[in-house]
Amino acid sequence: MEYVKNITELVGNTPLVKINSITKNIESTILAKLESYNPGHSIKDRIGIQMIKDAEEKKLLKKGGVIIESTSGNTGMGLALAAIKKGYKMIVTMPDKMSIEKIDILKAMGVKVIITPTNVTADNPQSYYSVAKRLSIEIKNSFYVNQYDNLANRKTHYKTTGPEIWRQTDGKITHLIAGVGTGGTITGCAMFLKEKNSNIQIWGIDTYGSVYKKFHETGVFDKDEIYSYTTEGIGEDIIPKNVDFKLIDLFEKVTDKDAAIMTRRLAKEEGILAGNSCGAAMAGLMQLKDKLKKNDIAVIIMPDHGSRYLGKVYNDSWMKKQNFI
Ligand code: PMP
């Protein structure tokens, strides 16, 4: 018989697929790593399982405990897989801009979801970070995962995603392109890949409304760069400990509109029903295409599945309301 003992054993080893139509005028090879192939349909399954294991080993999480996290949705799902397997309760805080699909999916997995306002600063007591922190103090036997500063996040990608990309490209990868939220994906992969070959270029995709690009280029944390945007999962108004700016060669900003339009093109032209930040990463690579040479092999991380955005990017009324179409 051929079966795995638990759903969590299906996490990782996601496929690489060549992008053809969108990149038809580019001579280099562009490959997408489809993280929607994880059982929770996103890259965050990887860190959900690892951060819980790490907390148990450090005795921060005990039997019957409550897992608390602030999330744009996907990390909640990854954590829920681990919580279900191990019998923990779970509470997540989510900003109100996140898609209804993400909220309902978490509820379906038995997670208590607390919605917080998007348009408040990170240090406001109502922000999703502050509410999660407060709950973790108030609730006995609880553990605040904190994917932003918890270094088990980037370690997971150092141990899994990075080595997979190296093996799948036969060590020939020249560029890695990834959206930057907590920074765990890009930093963990970069740590592994640059150890193997320090010439590999690491390009971070940022959004308008986020502090990353300016901070990387000038060292200035500019509050004026912060405003709300529709792209989900990337860009930040804080500097998480998981980002190692030294390992990122450049940041490229993509507009909400360009990210949304490119997300739709991935579905229509490539048959890849991808999430919003996948479109952002693809659009970012297209903005940078003149930096690529003929024999380059670029890998773009595609963090999640389009089913999470049916009411947004894939909905004509929503797209018109945003003036994207
Ligand atoms: N895309 C989506 C849809 C995400 O949920 C996240 C995580 N916030 C990212 C990209 C960015 O990944 P990371 O947090 O590892 O930087």
Short mmCIF file of C-alpha atoms and ligand atoms in Angstrom, two decimals:
data_model
loop_
_atom_site.label_atom_id
_atom_site.label_comp_id
_atom_site.label_asym_id
_atom_site.label_seq_id
_atom_site.Cartn_x
_atom_site.Cartn_y
_atom_site.Cartn_z
CA MET A 1 0.00 0.00 0.00
CA GLU A 2 1.12 3.52 -0.69
CA TYR A 3 -0.02 6.24 1.68
CA VAL A 4 1.30 8.89 4.06
CA LYS A 5 0.49 8.63 7.77
CA ASN A 6 -0.78 12.18 8.10
CA ILE A 7 -1.61 15.17 5.87
CA THR A 8 1.43 17.07 7.17
CA GLU A 9 3.75 14.56 5.50
CA LEU A 10 2.62 15.95 2.13
CA VAL A 11 4.19 19.36 2.80
CA GLY A 12 7.09 20.38 0.52
CA ASN A 13 8.63 18.93 -2.65
CA THR A 14 6.51 21.24 -4.80
CA PRO A 15 6.96 21.28 -8.60
CA LEU A 16 8.81 23.73 -10.86
CA VAL A 17 6.98 24.66 -14.06
CA LYS A 18 8.31 26.64 -17.01
CA ILE A 19 6.58 29.92 -17.87
CA ASN A 20 6.08 30.11 -21.64
CA SER A 21 3.61 32.68 -22.99
CA ILE A 22 4.19 35.64 -20.65
CA THR A 23 7.97 35.28 -21.12
CA LYS A 24 7.95 34.57 -24.86
CA ASN A 25 10.25 37.51 -25.61
CA ILE A 26 12.78 36.54 -22.94
CA GLU A 27 15.59 34.18 -23.92
CA SER A 28 16.37 32.99 -20.38
CA THR A 29 14.50 30.14 -18.70
CA ILE A 30 11.84 31.29 -16.22
CA LEU A 31 10.56 28.65 -13.80
CA ALA A 32 7.75 29.00 -11.27
CA LYS A 33 7.83 27.04 -8.01
CA LEU A 34 4.20 26.25 -7.32
CA GLU A 35 3.71 26.29 -3.57
CA SER A 36 -0.04 25.81 -4.05
CA TYR A 37 0.84 22.10 -4.30
CA ASN A 38 1.22 21.99 -0.51
CA PRO A 39 -1.82 20.43 1.23
CA GLY A 40 -2.93 23.79 2.66
CA HIS A 41 -2.34 25.31 -0.80
CA SER A 42 0.42 27.70 0.26
CA ILE A 43 4.11 27.98 1.09
CA LYS A 44 3.17 28.67 4.72
CA ASP A 45 2.43 24.98 5.40
CA ARG A 46 6.20 24.56 5.55
CA ILE A 47 6.73 27.05 8.37
CA GLY A 48 3.49 26.22 10.24
CA ILE A 49 4.67 22.69 10.97
CA GLN A 50 8.27 23.70 11.72
CA MET A 51 7.45 26.62 14.04
CA ILE A 52 5.21 24.36 16.16
CA LYS A 53 7.87 21.64 16.34
CA ASP A 54 10.44 24.24 17.35
CA ALA A 55 8.13 25.70 20.07
CA GLU A 56 7.50 22.22 21.49
CA GLU A 57 11.23 21.49 21.61
CA LYS A 58 11.84 24.79 23.42
CA LYS A 59 8.94 23.95 25.82
CA LEU A 60 7.16 27.16 24.79
CA LEU A 61 4.08 25.16 23.77
CA LYS A 62 2.68 22.47 26.05
CA LYS A 63 -0.05 19.82 25.75
CA GLY A 64 -3.54 21.35 25.46
CA GLY A 65 -2.06 24.77 24.67
CA VAL A 66 -3.46 27.54 22.47
CA ILE A 67 -1.57 28.67 19.35
CA ILE A 68 -1.98 32.40 18.61
CA GLU A 69 -0.80 34.11 15.43
CA SER A 70 -1.22 37.30 13.43
CA THR A 71 -1.48 36.33 9.77
CA SER A 72 -2.60 37.42 6.34
CA GLY A 73 -4.24 33.97 6.25
CA ASN A 74 -1.83 31.46 4.82
CA THR A 75 0.32 31.00 7.93
CA GLY A 76 -2.87 30.40 9.88
CA MET A 77 -3.67 27.54 7.52
CA GLY A 78 -0.19 26.03 7.83
CA LEU A 79 -0.38 26.27 11.62
CA ALA A 80 -3.90 24.78 11.57
CA LEU A 81 -2.57 21.62 9.90
CA ALA A 82 -0.07 21.20 12.74
CA ALA A 83 -2.66 22.16 15.40
CA ILE A 84 -5.17 19.57 14.17
CA LYS A 85 -2.54 16.84 14.07
CA LYS A 86 -1.31 17.65 17.57
CA GLY A 87 -4.56 18.63 19.30
CA TYR A 88 -3.93 22.35 19.96
CA LYS A 89 -6.57 25.09 19.87
CA MET A 90 -5.88 28.06 17.61
CA ILE A 91 -6.70 31.77 17.44
CA VAL A 92 -5.58 34.08 14.63
CA THR A 93 -5.84 37.83 14.13
CA MET A 94 -6.26 39.04 10.54
CA PRO A 95 -6.48 42.55 9.02
CA ASP A 96 -9.90 43.28 7.48
CA LYS A 97 -8.48 43.70 3.94
CA MET A 98 -7.84 39.95 3.61
CA SER A 99 -10.08 37.88 1.33
CA ILE A 100 -13.23 36.28 2.75
CA GLU A 101 -12.02 32.96 1.31
CA LYS A 102 -9.01 32.99 3.64
CA ILE A 103 -11.21 33.76 6.65
CA ASP A 104 -13.74 31.03 5.84
CA ILE A 105 -11.01 28.46 5.14
CA LEU A 106 -9.50 29.07 8.58
CA LYS A 107 -12.91 28.75 10.25
CA ALA A 108 -13.44 25.48 8.37
CA MET A 109 -10.21 24.20 9.93
CA GLY A 110 -11.55 24.96 13.43
CA VAL A 111 -9.60 28.20 13.94
CA LYS A 112 -11.08 31.15 15.85
CA VAL A 113 -10.57 34.23 13.63
CA ILE A 114 -10.44 37.77 15.02
CA ILE A 115 -10.65 40.52 12.38
CA THR A 116 -8.76 43.74 13.10
CA PRO A 117 -8.65 47.09 11.22
CA THR A 118 -6.10 47.33 8.36
CA ASN A 119 -5.71 51.11 8.48
CA VAL A 120 -3.92 51.42 11.83
CA THR A 121 -0.19 51.56 12.56
CA ALA A 122 1.60 48.43 13.77
CA ASP A 123 1.96 49.82 17.31
CA ASN A 124 -1.75 50.74 17.61
CA PRO A 125 -3.42 48.49 20.24
CA GLN A 126 -6.01 47.51 17.60
CA SER A 127 -3.47 46.28 15.03
CA TYR A 128 -3.37 42.58 14.27
CA TYR A 129 0.12 42.34 15.77
CA SER A 130 -0.93 44.07 19.05
CA VAL A 131 -4.15 42.08 19.49
CA ALA A 132 -2.30 38.77 19.03
CA LYS A 133 0.38 39.85 21.51
CA ARG A 134 -2.22 40.93 24.08
CA LEU A 135 -4.17 37.66 23.76
CA SER A 136 -0.99 35.65 24.28
CA ILE A 137 -0.48 37.46 27.60
CA GLU A 138 -4.12 37.11 28.70
CA ILE A 139 -4.66 33.46 27.73
CA LYS A 140 -2.95 30.89 29.95
CA ASN A 141 -0.86 28.14 28.29
CA SER A 142 -0.79 30.00 24.97
CA PHE A 143 2.04 30.56 22.51
CA TYR A 144 2.36 33.57 20.18
CA VAL A 145 4.09 32.17 17.11
CA ASN A 146 5.16 35.54 15.65
CA GLN A 147 6.24 34.52 12.15
CA TYR A 148 7.86 37.95 11.70
CA ASP A 149 10.56 37.55 14.33
CA ASN A 150 10.52 33.77 14.88
CA LEU A 151 13.68 32.58 13.11
CA ALA A 152 12.30 29.04 12.76
CA ASN A 153 10.49 30.65 9.80
CA ARG A 154 13.57 31.35 7.65
CA LYS A 155 15.30 28.20 8.94
CA THR A 156 12.49 26.13 7.39
CA HIS A 157 13.24 27.58 3.95
CA TYR A 158 16.97 27.09 4.49
CA LYS A 159 16.28 23.43 5.21
CA THR A 160 13.55 22.71 2.62
CA THR A 161 12.67 25.27 -0.09
CA GLY A 162 16.27 26.33 -0.86
CA PRO A 163 17.62 22.76 -1.21
CA GLU A 164 14.62 21.75 -3.34
CA ILE A 165 15.28 24.60 -5.79
CA TRP A 166 18.99 23.76 -5.94
CA ARG A 167 18.24 20.07 -6.64
CA GLN A 168 15.42 20.76 -9.12
CA THR A 169 17.59 23.13 -11.20
CA ASP A 170 20.60 20.81 -10.98
CA GLY A 171 22.49 23.68 -9.31
CA LYS A 172 22.01 25.85 -12.41
CA ILE A 173 19.75 28.54 -10.89
CA THR A 174 21.12 32.06 -11.46
CA HIS A 175 18.25 34.21 -10.02
CA LEU A 176 15.65 33.77 -7.30
CA ILE A 177 12.61 36.06 -7.31
CA ALA A 178 10.33 36.12 -4.27
CA GLY A 179 7.78 38.45 -2.72
CA VAL A 180 8.84 39.65 0.71
CA GLY A 181 6.39 39.61 3.62
CA THR A 182 7.97 38.25 6.79
CA GLY A 183 11.11 37.73 4.70
CA GLY A 184 11.35 34.09 5.77
CA THR A 185 11.07 32.65 2.26
CA ILE A 186 13.58 34.91 0.54
CA THR A 187 16.12 34.94 3.38
CA GLY A 188 16.01 31.19 4.09
CA CYS A 189 16.31 30.31 0.39
CA ALA A 190 19.04 32.92 -0.11
CA MET A 191 21.06 31.60 2.85
CA PHE A 192 21.11 28.14 1.30
CA LEU A 193 21.56 29.16 -2.35
CA LYS A 194 24.32 31.74 -1.71
CA GLU A 195 26.18 29.15 0.37
CA LYS A 196 26.15 26.91 -2.71
CA ASN A 197 26.94 29.68 -5.20
CA SER A 198 27.45 33.25 -4.01
CA ASN A 199 26.80 34.59 -7.55
CA ILE A 200 23.12 33.68 -7.45
CA GLN A 201 21.10 36.93 -7.56
CA ILE A 202 18.29 37.32 -5.04
CA TRP A 203 15.54 39.74 -6.07
CA GLY A 204 12.86 40.74 -3.55
CA ILE A 205 9.45 41.89 -4.72
CA ASP A 206 7.89 44.71 -2.72
CA THR A 207 4.67 46.74 -3.00
CA TYR A 208 3.88 50.46 -3.04
CA GLY A 209 2.84 51.19 0.55
CA SER A 210 5.71 49.16 2.07
CA VAL A 211 8.98 50.25 3.68
CA TYR A 212 11.29 47.55 2.31
CA LYS A 213 12.78 48.98 -0.91
CA LYS A 214 13.72 52.35 0.56
CA PHE A 215 15.05 50.76 3.76
CA HIS A 216 17.26 48.40 1.70
CA GLU A 217 18.62 51.20 -0.45
CA THR A 218 19.08 53.95 2.12
CA GLY A 219 18.82 52.40 5.60
CA VAL A 220 15.96 54.83 6.32
CA PHE A 221 12.70 53.52 7.81
CA ASP A 222 10.40 56.03 6.16
CA LYS A 223 6.92 56.19 7.70
CA ASP A 224 5.75 58.19 4.66
CA GLU A 225 6.21 55.05 2.55
CA ILE A 226 3.44 53.33 4.54
CA TYR A 227 -0.14 53.32 3.22
CA SER A 228 -2.69 50.60 2.59
CA TYR A 229 -2.56 48.53 -0.59
CA THR A 230 -4.56 45.63 -2.01
CA THR A 231 -1.80 43.09 -2.78
CA GLU A 232 -1.98 40.41 -0.08
CA GLY A 233 0.97 38.79 1.68
CA ILE A 234 3.90 41.00 0.66
CA GLY A 235 5.29 44.36 1.78
CA GLU A 236 5.50 45.46 5.43
CA ASP A 237 5.16 48.44 7.76
CA ILE A 238 7.69 46.88 10.16
CA ILE A 239 11.16 45.34 9.78
CA PRO A 240 10.83 41.67 10.79
CA LYS A 241 13.85 39.84 12.21
CA ASN A 242 13.48 37.20 9.47
CA VAL A 243 14.67 39.58 6.73
CA ASP A 244 18.42 39.62 6.16
CA PHE A 245 18.88 42.62 3.85
CA LYS A 246 22.52 41.71 3.10
CA LEU A 247 21.39 38.58 1.23
CA ILE A 248 18.92 40.45 -1.01
CA ASP A 249 20.55 42.04 -4.06
CA LEU A 250 17.68 44.31 -4.98
CA PHE A 251 14.06 45.15 -4.25
CA GLU A 252 11.55 45.91 -7.00
CA LYS A 253 8.17 47.50 -6.32
CA VAL A 254 5.07 46.40 -8.22
CA THR A 255 1.78 48.32 -8.25
CA ASP A 256 -1.45 46.70 -7.03
CA LYS A 257 -2.86 47.02 -10.55
CA ASP A 258 0.10 45.39 -12.29
CA ALA A 259 0.09 42.56 -9.72
CA ALA A 260 -3.63 41.92 -10.20
CA ILE A 261 -3.49 42.01 -14.02
CA MET A 262 -0.48 39.69 -14.10
CA THR A 263 -2.21 37.27 -11.69
CA ARG A 264 -5.01 36.96 -14.24
CA ARG A 265 -2.54 36.50 -17.10
CA LEU A 266 -0.94 33.58 -15.24
CA ALA A 267 -4.34 31.85 -15.24
CA LYS A 268 -5.34 32.73 -18.83
CA GLU A 269 -1.99 32.30 -20.57
CA GLU A 270 -0.18 29.69 -18.49
CA GLY A 271 -3.09 27.76 -16.94
CA ILE A 272 -1.73 28.55 -13.49
CA LEU A 273 -4.54 29.70 -11.16
CA ALA A 274 -2.19 31.61 -8.93
CA GLY A 275 -2.54 33.90 -5.91
CA ASN A 276 -2.19 37.69 -5.90
CA SER A 277 1.46 37.78 -4.78
CA CYS A 278 2.38 35.28 -7.55
CA GLY A 279 1.22 37.92 -10.03
CA ALA A 280 3.27 40.54 -8.19
CA ALA A 281 6.41 38.38 -8.38
CA MET A 282 5.83 37.59 -12.07
CA ALA A 283 5.23 41.29 -12.86
CA GLY A 284 8.37 42.23 -10.89
CA LEU A 285 10.46 39.83 -12.94
CA MET A 286 9.04 41.30 -16.17
CA GLN A 287 10.01 44.81 -14.97
CA LEU A 288 13.57 43.51 -14.43
CA LYS A 289 13.80 41.37 -17.57
CA ASP A 290 16.53 43.46 -19.22
CA LYS A 291 18.92 42.40 -16.45
CA LEU A 292 18.62 38.74 -17.53
CA LYS A 293 20.98 37.04 -20.00
CA LYS A 294 20.26 34.24 -22.46
CA ASN A 295 21.49 31.31 -20.38
CA ASP A 296 20.12 32.52 -17.06
CA ILE A 297 17.75 30.33 -15.11
CA ALA A 298 15.38 32.29 -12.89
CA VAL A 299 13.10 30.71 -10.31
CA ILE A 300 10.03 32.65 -9.15
CA ILE A 301 8.36 31.57 -5.92
CA MET A 302 4.58 31.38 -6.36
CA PRO A 303 3.32 31.31 -2.76
CA ASP A 304 -0.34 30.29 -2.98
CA HIS A 305 -3.41 29.29 -5.00
CA GLY A 306 -5.87 31.50 -6.89
CA SER A 307 -8.90 29.91 -5.19
CA ARG A 308 -8.16 32.26 -2.28
CA TYR A 309 -8.84 35.32 -4.44
CA LEU A 310 -12.02 34.39 -6.34
CA GLY A 311 -13.89 37.31 -4.79
CA LYS A 312 -11.08 39.75 -5.54
CA VAL A 313 -8.50 39.50 -8.34
CA TYR A 314 -10.62 36.95 -10.22
CA ASN A 315 -13.85 38.93 -9.76
CA ASP A 316 -14.67 41.52 -12.43
CA SER A 317 -16.74 43.75 -10.12
CA TRP A 318 -13.93 43.93 -7.56
CA MET A 319 -11.37 44.64 -10.29
CA LYS A 320 -13.56 47.45 -11.71
CA LYS A 321 -14.11 48.94 -8.25
CA GLN A 322 -10.33 49.18 -7.86
CA ASN A 323 -10.01 50.70 -11.36
CA PHE A 324 -7.79 47.78 -12.40
CA ILE A 325 -9.94 46.95 -15.47
N1 PMP B 1 2.68 35.68 -0.62
C1 PMP B 1 1.66 35.36 0.21
C2 PMP B 1 0.31 35.10 -0.38
C3 PMP B 1 1.89 35.29 1.58
O1 PMP B 1 0.86 34.96 2.42
C4 PMP B 1 3.17 35.59 2.08
C5 PMP B 1 3.40 35.60 3.56
N2 PMP B 1 3.02 36.80 4.20
C6 PMP B 1 4.20 35.93 1.19
C7 PMP B 1 3.91 35.95 -0.16
C8 PMP B 1 5.59 36.33 1.63
O2 PMP B 1 6.32 35.27 2.18
P1 PMP B 1 7.30 35.56 3.40
O3 PMP B 1 6.43 35.89 4.58
O4 PMP B 1 8.02 34.27 3.62
O5 PMP B 1 8.19 36.69 3.06
#
